[in-house]
Short mmCIF file of C-alpha atoms and ligand atoms in Angstrom, two decimals:
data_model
loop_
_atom_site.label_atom_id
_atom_site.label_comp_id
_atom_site.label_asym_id
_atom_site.label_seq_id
_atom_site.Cartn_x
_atom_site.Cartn_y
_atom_site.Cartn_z
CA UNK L 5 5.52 4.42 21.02
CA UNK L 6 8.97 4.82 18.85
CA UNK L 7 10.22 0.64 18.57
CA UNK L 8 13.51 0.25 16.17
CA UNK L 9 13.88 0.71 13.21
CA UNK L 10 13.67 -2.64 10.27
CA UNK L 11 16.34 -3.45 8.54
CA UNK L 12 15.78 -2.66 4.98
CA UNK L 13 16.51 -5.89 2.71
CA UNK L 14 15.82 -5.78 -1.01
CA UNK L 15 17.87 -8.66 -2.82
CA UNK L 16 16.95 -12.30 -2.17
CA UNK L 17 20.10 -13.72 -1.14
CA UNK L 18 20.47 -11.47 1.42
CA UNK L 19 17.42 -11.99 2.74
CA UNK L 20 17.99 -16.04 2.81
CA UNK L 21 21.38 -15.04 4.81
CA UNK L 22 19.66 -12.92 7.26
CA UNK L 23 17.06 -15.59 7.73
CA UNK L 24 19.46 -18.60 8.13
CA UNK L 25 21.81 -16.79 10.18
CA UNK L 26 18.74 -15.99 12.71
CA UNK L 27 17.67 -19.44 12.73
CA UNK L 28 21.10 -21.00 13.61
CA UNK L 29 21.37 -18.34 16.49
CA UNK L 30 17.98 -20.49 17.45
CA UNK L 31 15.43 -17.85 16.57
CA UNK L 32 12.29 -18.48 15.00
CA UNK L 33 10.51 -16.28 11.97
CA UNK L 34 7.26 -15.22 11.07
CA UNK L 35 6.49 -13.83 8.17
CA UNK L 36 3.87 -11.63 7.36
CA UNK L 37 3.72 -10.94 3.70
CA UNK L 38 1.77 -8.05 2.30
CA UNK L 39 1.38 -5.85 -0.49
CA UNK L 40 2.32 -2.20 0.96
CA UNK L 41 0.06 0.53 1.67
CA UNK L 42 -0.39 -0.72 5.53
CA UNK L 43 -3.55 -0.18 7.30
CA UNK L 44 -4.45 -1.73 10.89
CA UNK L 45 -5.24 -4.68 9.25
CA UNK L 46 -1.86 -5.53 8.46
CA UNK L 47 -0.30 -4.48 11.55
CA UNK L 48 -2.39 -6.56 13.38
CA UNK L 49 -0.99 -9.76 11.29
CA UNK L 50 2.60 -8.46 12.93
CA UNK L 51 0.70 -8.69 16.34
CA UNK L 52 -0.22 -11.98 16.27
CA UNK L 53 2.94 -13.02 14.60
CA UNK L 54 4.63 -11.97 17.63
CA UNK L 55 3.33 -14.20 19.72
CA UNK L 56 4.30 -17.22 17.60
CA UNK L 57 8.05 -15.95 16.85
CA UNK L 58 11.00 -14.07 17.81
CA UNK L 59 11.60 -11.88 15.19
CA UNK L 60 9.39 -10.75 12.37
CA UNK L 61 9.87 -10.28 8.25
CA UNK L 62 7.05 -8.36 7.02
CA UNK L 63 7.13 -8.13 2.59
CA UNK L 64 5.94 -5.57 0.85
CA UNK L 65 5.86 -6.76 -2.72
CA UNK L 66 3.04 -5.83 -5.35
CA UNK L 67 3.22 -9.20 -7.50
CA UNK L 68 2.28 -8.52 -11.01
CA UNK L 69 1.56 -12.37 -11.53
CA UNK L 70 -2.07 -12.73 -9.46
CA UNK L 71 -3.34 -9.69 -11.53
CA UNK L 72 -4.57 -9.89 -15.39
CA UNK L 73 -3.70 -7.45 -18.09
CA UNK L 74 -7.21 -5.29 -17.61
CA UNK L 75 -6.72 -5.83 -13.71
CA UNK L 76 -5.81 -2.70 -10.80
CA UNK L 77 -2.03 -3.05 -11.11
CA UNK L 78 -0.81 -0.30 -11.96
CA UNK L 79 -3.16 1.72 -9.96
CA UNK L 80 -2.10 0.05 -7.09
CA UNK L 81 -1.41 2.16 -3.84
CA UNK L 82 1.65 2.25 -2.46
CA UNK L 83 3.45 4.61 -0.04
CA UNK L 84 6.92 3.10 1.33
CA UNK L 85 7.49 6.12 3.50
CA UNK L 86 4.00 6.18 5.51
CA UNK L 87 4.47 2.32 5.52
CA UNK L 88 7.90 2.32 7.38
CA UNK L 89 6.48 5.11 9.36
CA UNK L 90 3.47 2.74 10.62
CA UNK L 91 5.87 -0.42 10.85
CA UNK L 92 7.96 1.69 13.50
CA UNK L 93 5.03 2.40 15.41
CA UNK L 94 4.17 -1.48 16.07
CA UNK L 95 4.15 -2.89 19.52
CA UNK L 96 7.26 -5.22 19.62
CA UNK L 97 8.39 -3.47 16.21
CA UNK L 98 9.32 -5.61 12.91
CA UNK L 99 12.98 -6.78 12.22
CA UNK L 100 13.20 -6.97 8.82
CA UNK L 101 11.29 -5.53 5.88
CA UNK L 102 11.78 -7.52 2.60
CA UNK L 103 10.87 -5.45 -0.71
CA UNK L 104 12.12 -6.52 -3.48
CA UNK L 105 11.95 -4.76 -6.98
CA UNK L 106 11.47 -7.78 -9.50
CA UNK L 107 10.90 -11.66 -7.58
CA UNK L 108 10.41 -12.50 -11.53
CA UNK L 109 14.32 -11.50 -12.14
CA UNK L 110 16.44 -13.93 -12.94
CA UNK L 111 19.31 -12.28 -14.31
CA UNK L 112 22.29 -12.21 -12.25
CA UNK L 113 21.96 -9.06 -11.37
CA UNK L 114 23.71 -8.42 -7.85
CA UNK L 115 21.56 -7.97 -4.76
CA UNK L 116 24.21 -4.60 -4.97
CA UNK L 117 23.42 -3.40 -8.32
CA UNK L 118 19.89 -4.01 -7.72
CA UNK L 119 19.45 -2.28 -4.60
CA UNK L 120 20.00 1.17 -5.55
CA UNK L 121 17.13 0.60 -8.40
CA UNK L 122 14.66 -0.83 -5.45
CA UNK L 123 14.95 1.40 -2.67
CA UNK L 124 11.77 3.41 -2.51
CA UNK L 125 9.01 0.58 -2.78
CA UNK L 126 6.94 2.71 -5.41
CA UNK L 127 6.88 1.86 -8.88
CA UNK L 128 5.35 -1.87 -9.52
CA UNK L 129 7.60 -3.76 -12.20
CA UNK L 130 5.69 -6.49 -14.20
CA UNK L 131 7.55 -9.11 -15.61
CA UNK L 132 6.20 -11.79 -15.57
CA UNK L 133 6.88 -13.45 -19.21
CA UNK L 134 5.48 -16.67 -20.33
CA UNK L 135 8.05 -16.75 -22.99
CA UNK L 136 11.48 -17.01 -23.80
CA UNK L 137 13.79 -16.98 -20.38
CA UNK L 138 10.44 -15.88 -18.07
CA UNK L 139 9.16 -17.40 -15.70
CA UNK L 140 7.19 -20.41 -16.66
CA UNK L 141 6.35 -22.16 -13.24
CA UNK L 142 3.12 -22.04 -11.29
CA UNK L 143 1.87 -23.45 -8.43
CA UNK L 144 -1.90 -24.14 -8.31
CA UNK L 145 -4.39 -25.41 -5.64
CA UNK L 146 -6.38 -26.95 -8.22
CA UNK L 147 -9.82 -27.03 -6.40
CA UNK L 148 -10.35 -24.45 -3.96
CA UNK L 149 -9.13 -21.91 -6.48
CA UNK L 150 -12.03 -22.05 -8.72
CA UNK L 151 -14.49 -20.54 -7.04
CA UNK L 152 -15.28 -16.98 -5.05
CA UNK L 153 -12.65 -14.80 -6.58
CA UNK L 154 -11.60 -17.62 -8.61
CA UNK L 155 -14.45 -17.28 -11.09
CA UNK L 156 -13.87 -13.71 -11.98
CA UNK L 157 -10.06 -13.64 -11.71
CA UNK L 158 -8.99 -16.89 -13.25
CA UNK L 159 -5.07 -15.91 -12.46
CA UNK L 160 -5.31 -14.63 -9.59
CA UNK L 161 -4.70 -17.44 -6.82
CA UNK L 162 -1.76 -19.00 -9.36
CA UNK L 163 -0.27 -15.71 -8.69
CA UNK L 164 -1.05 -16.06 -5.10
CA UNK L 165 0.33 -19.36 -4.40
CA UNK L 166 3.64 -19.20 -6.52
CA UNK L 167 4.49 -15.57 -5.05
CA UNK L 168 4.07 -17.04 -1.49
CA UNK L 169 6.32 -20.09 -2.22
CA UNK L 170 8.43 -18.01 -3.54
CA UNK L 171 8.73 -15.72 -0.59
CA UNK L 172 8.58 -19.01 1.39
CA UNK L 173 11.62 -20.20 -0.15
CA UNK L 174 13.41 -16.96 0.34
CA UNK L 175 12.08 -16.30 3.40
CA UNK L 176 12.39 -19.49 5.01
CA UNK L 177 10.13 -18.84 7.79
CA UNK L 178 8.53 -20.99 10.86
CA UNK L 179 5.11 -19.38 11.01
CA UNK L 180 3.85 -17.00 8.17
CA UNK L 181 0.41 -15.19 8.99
CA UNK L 182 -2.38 -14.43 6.69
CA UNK L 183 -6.06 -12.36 7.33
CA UNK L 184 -9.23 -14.18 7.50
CA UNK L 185 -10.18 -11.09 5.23
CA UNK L 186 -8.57 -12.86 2.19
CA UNK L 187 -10.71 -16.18 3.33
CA UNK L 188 -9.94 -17.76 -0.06
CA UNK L 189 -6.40 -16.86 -0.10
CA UNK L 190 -5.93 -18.06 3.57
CA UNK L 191 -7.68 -21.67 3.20
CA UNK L 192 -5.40 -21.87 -0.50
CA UNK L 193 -2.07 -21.02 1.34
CA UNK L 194 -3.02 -23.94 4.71
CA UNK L 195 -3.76 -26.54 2.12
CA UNK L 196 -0.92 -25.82 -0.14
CA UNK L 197 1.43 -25.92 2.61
CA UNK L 198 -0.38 -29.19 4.10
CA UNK L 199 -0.24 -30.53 0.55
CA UNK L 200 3.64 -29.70 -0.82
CA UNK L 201 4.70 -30.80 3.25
CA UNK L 202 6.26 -26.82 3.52
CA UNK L 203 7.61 -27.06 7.35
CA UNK L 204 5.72 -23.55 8.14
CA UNK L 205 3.07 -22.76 10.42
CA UNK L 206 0.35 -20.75 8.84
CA UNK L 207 -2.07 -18.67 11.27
CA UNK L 208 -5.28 -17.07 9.95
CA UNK L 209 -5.98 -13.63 11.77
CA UNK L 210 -9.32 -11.77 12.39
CA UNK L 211 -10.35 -9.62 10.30
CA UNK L 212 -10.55 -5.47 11.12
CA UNK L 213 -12.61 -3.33 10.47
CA UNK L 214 -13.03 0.24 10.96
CA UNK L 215 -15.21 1.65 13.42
CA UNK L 216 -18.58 1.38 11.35
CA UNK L 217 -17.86 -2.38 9.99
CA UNK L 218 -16.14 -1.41 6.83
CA UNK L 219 -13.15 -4.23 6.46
CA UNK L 220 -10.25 -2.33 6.10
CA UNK L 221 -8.48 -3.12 2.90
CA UNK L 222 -5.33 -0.76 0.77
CA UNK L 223 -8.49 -0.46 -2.13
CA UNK L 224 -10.88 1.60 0.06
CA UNK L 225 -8.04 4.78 -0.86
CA UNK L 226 -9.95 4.87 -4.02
CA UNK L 227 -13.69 5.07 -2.28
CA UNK L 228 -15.28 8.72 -2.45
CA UNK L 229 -16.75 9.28 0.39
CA UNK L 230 -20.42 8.18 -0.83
CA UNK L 231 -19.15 5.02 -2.14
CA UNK L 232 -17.50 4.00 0.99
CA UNK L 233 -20.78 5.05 2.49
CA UNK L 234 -22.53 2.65 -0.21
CA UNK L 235 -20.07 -0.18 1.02
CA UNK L 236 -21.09 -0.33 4.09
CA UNK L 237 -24.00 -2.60 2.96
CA UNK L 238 -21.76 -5.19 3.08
CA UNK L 239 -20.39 -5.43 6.38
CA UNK L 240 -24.21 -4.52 7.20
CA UNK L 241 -25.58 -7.28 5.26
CA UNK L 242 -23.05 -10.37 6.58
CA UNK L 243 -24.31 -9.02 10.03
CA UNK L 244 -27.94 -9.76 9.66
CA UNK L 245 -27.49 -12.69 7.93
CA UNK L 246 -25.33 -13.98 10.89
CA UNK L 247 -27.83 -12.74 13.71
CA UNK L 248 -30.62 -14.44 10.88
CA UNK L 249 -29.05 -17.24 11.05
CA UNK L 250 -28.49 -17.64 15.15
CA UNK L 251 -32.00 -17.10 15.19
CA UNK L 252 -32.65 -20.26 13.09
CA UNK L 253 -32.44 -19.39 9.42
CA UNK L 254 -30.91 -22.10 8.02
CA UNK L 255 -31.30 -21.74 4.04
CA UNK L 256 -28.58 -20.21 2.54
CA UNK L 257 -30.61 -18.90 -0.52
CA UNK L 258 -32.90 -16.71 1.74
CA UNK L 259 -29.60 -15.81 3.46
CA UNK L 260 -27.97 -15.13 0.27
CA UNK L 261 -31.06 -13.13 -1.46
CA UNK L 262 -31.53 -10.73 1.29
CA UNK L 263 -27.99 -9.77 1.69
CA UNK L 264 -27.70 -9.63 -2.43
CA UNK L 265 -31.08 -6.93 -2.43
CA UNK L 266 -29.17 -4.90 0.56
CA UNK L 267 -25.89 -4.55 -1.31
CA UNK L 268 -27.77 -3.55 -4.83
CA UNK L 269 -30.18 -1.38 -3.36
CA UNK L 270 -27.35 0.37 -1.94
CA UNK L 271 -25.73 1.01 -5.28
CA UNK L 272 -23.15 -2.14 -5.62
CA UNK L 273 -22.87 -4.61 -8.09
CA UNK L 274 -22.42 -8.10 -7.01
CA UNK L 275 -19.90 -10.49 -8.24
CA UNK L 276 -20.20 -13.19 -5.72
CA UNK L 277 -22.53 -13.64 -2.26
CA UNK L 278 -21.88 -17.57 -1.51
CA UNK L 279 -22.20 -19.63 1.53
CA UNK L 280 -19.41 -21.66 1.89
CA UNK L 281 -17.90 -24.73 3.73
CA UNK L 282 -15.02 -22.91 5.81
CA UNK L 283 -12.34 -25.49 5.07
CA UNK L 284 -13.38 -27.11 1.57
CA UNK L 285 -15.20 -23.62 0.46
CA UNK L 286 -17.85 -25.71 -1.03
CA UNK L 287 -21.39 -23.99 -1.50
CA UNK L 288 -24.05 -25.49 1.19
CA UNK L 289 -27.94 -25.01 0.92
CA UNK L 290 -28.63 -25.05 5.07
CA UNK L 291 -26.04 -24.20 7.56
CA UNK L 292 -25.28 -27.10 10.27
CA UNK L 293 -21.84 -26.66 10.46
CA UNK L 294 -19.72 -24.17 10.76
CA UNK L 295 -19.48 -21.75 7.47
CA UNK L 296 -18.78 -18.23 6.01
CA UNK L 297 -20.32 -15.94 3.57
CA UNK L 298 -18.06 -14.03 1.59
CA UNK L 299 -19.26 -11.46 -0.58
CA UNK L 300 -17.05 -9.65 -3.23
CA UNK L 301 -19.05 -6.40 -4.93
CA UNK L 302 -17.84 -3.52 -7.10
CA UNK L 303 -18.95 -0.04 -5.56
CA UNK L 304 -17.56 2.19 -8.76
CA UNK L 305 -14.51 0.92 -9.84
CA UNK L 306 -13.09 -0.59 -6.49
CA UNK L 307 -14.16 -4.34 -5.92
CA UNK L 308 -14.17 -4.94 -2.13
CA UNK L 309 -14.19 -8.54 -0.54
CA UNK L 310 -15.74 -9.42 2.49
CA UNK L 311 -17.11 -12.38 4.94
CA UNK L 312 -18.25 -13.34 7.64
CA UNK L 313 -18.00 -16.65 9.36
CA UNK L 314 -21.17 -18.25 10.85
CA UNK L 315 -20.35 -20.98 13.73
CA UNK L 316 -24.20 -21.99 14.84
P1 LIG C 404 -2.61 -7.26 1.05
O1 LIG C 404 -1.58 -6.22 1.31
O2 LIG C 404 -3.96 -6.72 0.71
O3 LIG C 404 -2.14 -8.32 0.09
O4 LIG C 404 -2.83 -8.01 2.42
C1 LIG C 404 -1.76 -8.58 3.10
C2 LIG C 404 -2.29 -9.40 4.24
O5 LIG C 404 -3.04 -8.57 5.10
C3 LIG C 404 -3.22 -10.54 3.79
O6 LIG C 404 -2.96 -11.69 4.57
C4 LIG C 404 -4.58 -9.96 4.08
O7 LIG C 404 -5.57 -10.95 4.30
C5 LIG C 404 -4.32 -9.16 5.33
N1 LIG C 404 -5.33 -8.14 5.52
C6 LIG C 404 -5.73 -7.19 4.64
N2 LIG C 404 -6.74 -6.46 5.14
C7 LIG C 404 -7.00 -6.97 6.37
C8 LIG C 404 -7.94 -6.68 7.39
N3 LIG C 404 -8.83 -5.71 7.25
N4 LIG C 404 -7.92 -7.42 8.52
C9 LIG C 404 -7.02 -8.42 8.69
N5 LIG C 404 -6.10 -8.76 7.76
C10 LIG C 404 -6.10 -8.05 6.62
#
């Protein structure tokens, strides 16, 4: 089903018109902010977002500041044309798509000038300098960022947090929704927003997967097919720990042990399998209340995330 076509807006000021000029006409905004390279996933954040606002902003903005120097950036995917493509084809359609070129530019470059360099999506820019005139200002969520995907990328959720306040600020939004795939990264964003009193509505959406449990994420591009195969031991494994656990195992070490010996015998390498608290993301040793395993585990050179959450 053809729905209209997004406005295209690339320069922060006139995205900040576009929004305030909504919101005095009384509409509200959600948000949806992403990194490009749309799967079903995504477009199911757009879904729920319509039932929260009238019109929606999705961003598609690959932001060199959550990923270290030896990190995926510049192998990131990215195809503006298949995105717009898929963004046309969503129920209720999408009003606005915000991609800016540099949110680390300062100059005073006009959003003119700079639109004919941004056009196109492709083409990640990385400027984020601790030095000189760069940016030097970071928002952190002290505790819940050091664990899960904290330990192994210590940047990452920094870059996470100050991106989204950015956008936040630009954006000015009433409801901005996240996945429950990014479990972390949802929790971080409620509890900054609870914490810095941001007047936005955050909504965590369910996670999707494709048709044999594999979470659908931009990364699994890079899978060969036997490696995606391979990943499937994870979806597999947060299953039977689940159904394990509704059937009265309680101890998250046997939990955690049998899913670990699934994903390795499968061919992954583990860099996390914890059961955690769902709000505070603390580890627990027996479920009796409400938590989720996340796994994150490197098939080749792709690291895939996944959880589950377990309600008993
Ligand atoms: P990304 O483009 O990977 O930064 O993701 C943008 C948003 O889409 C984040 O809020 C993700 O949690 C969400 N997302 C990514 N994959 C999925 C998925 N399989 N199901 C639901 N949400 C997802």
């Amino acid at each position: 089903m053809a729905a209209k076509d997004p406005l295209v807006i690339t320069g922060k000021d006139e995205m900040r018109k576009w929004s305030r000029q909504m919101r005095s006409q009384g509409k509200t905004i959600g948000l949806v902010p992403t990194m490009g390279y749309l799967h079903q996933g995504h477009l199911s954040l757009i879904q729920q977002a319509h039932k929260h606002c009238h019109l929606i902003v999705v961003s598609i903005y690959v932001n060199p500041g959550q990923f270290s120097p030896s990190e995926d950036l510049s192998t990131y995917p990215s195809d503006f044309h298949g995105d717009m493509l898929k963004l046309k084809s969503v129920p209720g359609g999408v009003d606005v798509v915000f991609c800016p070129k540099n949110l680390y530019d300062y100059s005073n470059g006009s959003d003119e000038k700079q639109k004919n360099e941004n056009l196109g999506g492709g083409g990640v820019v990385s400027c984020v300098e601790e030095k000189g005139n760069g940016h030097e200002t970071w928002v952190r969520v002290e505790r819940l960022e050091k664990g899960l995907c904290g330990k192994s990328r210590p940047v990452f959720f920094r870059g996470v947090a100050t991106i989204v306040t950015k956008l936040f600020h630009i954006v000015e939004p009433d409801v901005a929704v996240f996945g429950k795939k990014d479990y972390q990264q949802w929790r971080i964003i409620q509890r900054m927003v609870r914490d810095l009193d941001f007047a936005i509505e955050i909504v965590g959406s369910e996670i999707m997967r494709d048709g044999d449990g594999l979470a659908l994420s931009s990364r699994n591009v890079h899978l060969s097919a036997e490696e995606r195969e391979k990943a499937l031991s994870i979806s597999r494994s947060l299953l039977k720990a689940k159904s394990a656990a509704k059937d009265g195992q309680v101890k998250c070490r046997e939990l955690k042990d049998s899913a670990i010996l699934t994903i390795t015998q499968a061919g992954g390498r583990i860099d996390y399998a914890e059961i955690v608290d769902q709000e505070s993301l603390e580890a627990v040793e027996e479920i009796s209340s409400p938590v989720v395993f996340c796994v994150a585990a490197w098939f080749g050179k792709v690291r895939l995330i996944d959880n589950m959450e377990i309600n008993i």
